[in-house]
Every structure is written in structure tokens, then in C-alpha cells.
């Protein structure tokens, strides 16, 4: 995954005052998975990327 995207995931979450646990629970993914996405260790599946985009209310196109 593009490093700008992974950094953006973490920045958006923190700017909204959200914890990894809260986001993971809302998206029905593990906290460990979210952590791997944010660190660029794993790419989210397309359905998860879409849910992240909707949850954070950000466009996927602006970061791809």
C-alpha cells in the first residue's frame, strides 16, 4: 500500500479522536488488521477499503 495512504489512515483516525479499537469494531475487522493497514504492512481488501473511506468520510480517489 502507498505510504501516503497508510499515513493518511492514521492521521484521519487520530484527527477524529478515534481509537483503533473503536474503528475496528465499527468496521467489523480486528484491531490488529487496522494496525497493519495503518503501518503499511498489509493492504485492506477492497470491501474494507470502501468501508474505511465511508467511515472516515474521505474519498478513496484522493489517496490512491
C-alpha positions as a printed Julia matrix, in Angstrom:
64×3 Matrix{Float64}:
   0.0    0.0    0.0
   1.15   3.51  -0.76
   2.85   5.04   2.3
   0.87   8.27   1.88
  -2.33   6.25   2.13
  -1.24   4.41   5.26
  -0.1    7.63   6.93
  -3.39   9.24   5.95
  -5.39   6.43   7.56
  -3.71   7.02  10.89
  -3.91  10.82  10.61
  -7.63  10.8    9.8
  -8.4    8.41  12.66
  -6.44  10.48  15.15
  -7.89  13.79  13.9
 -11.36  12.43  14.62
 -10.31  11.35  18.12
 -10.93   7.68  17.36
  -9.09   4.68  18.72
  -8.09   1.71  16.62
 -10.39  -0.41  18.77
 -13.43   1.79  18.08
 -12.8    1.9   14.31
 -12.1   -1.83  14.13
 -15.3   -2.65  16.0
 -17.36  -0.34  13.78
 -15.93  -1.9   10.61
 -16.08  -5.48  11.92
 -12.34  -6.04  11.49
  -9.67  -6.84  14.04
  -7.68  -4.11  15.72
  -4.56  -5.93  14.54
  -5.72  -5.71  10.91
  -6.34  -1.98  11.22
  -2.91  -1.55  12.76
  -1.31  -3.44   9.86
  -3.17  -1.22   7.35
  -2.01   1.94   9.12
   1.61   0.73   9.22
   1.58  -0.36   5.58
   2.2   -4.0    6.48
  -0.98  -5.23   4.79
  -3.38  -3.9    2.18
  -7.06  -3.93   3.1
  -9.41  -5.88   0.87
 -11.44  -3.66  -1.44
 -14.59  -4.0    0.68
 -12.67  -2.94   3.79
 -11.05  -0.01   1.96
 -14.52   1.15   0.9
 -15.84   0.84   4.46
 -12.82   2.79   5.77
 -13.44   5.52   3.22
 -17.12   5.78   4.13
 -16.47   5.6    7.88
 -13.88   8.38   7.73
 -15.94  10.27   5.12
 -12.99  10.62   2.73
 -12.65   9.91  -0.97
 -10.61   6.87  -1.93
  -9.57   8.54  -5.19
  -7.8   11.37  -3.41
  -5.3    8.98  -1.82
  -4.71   6.27  -4.42
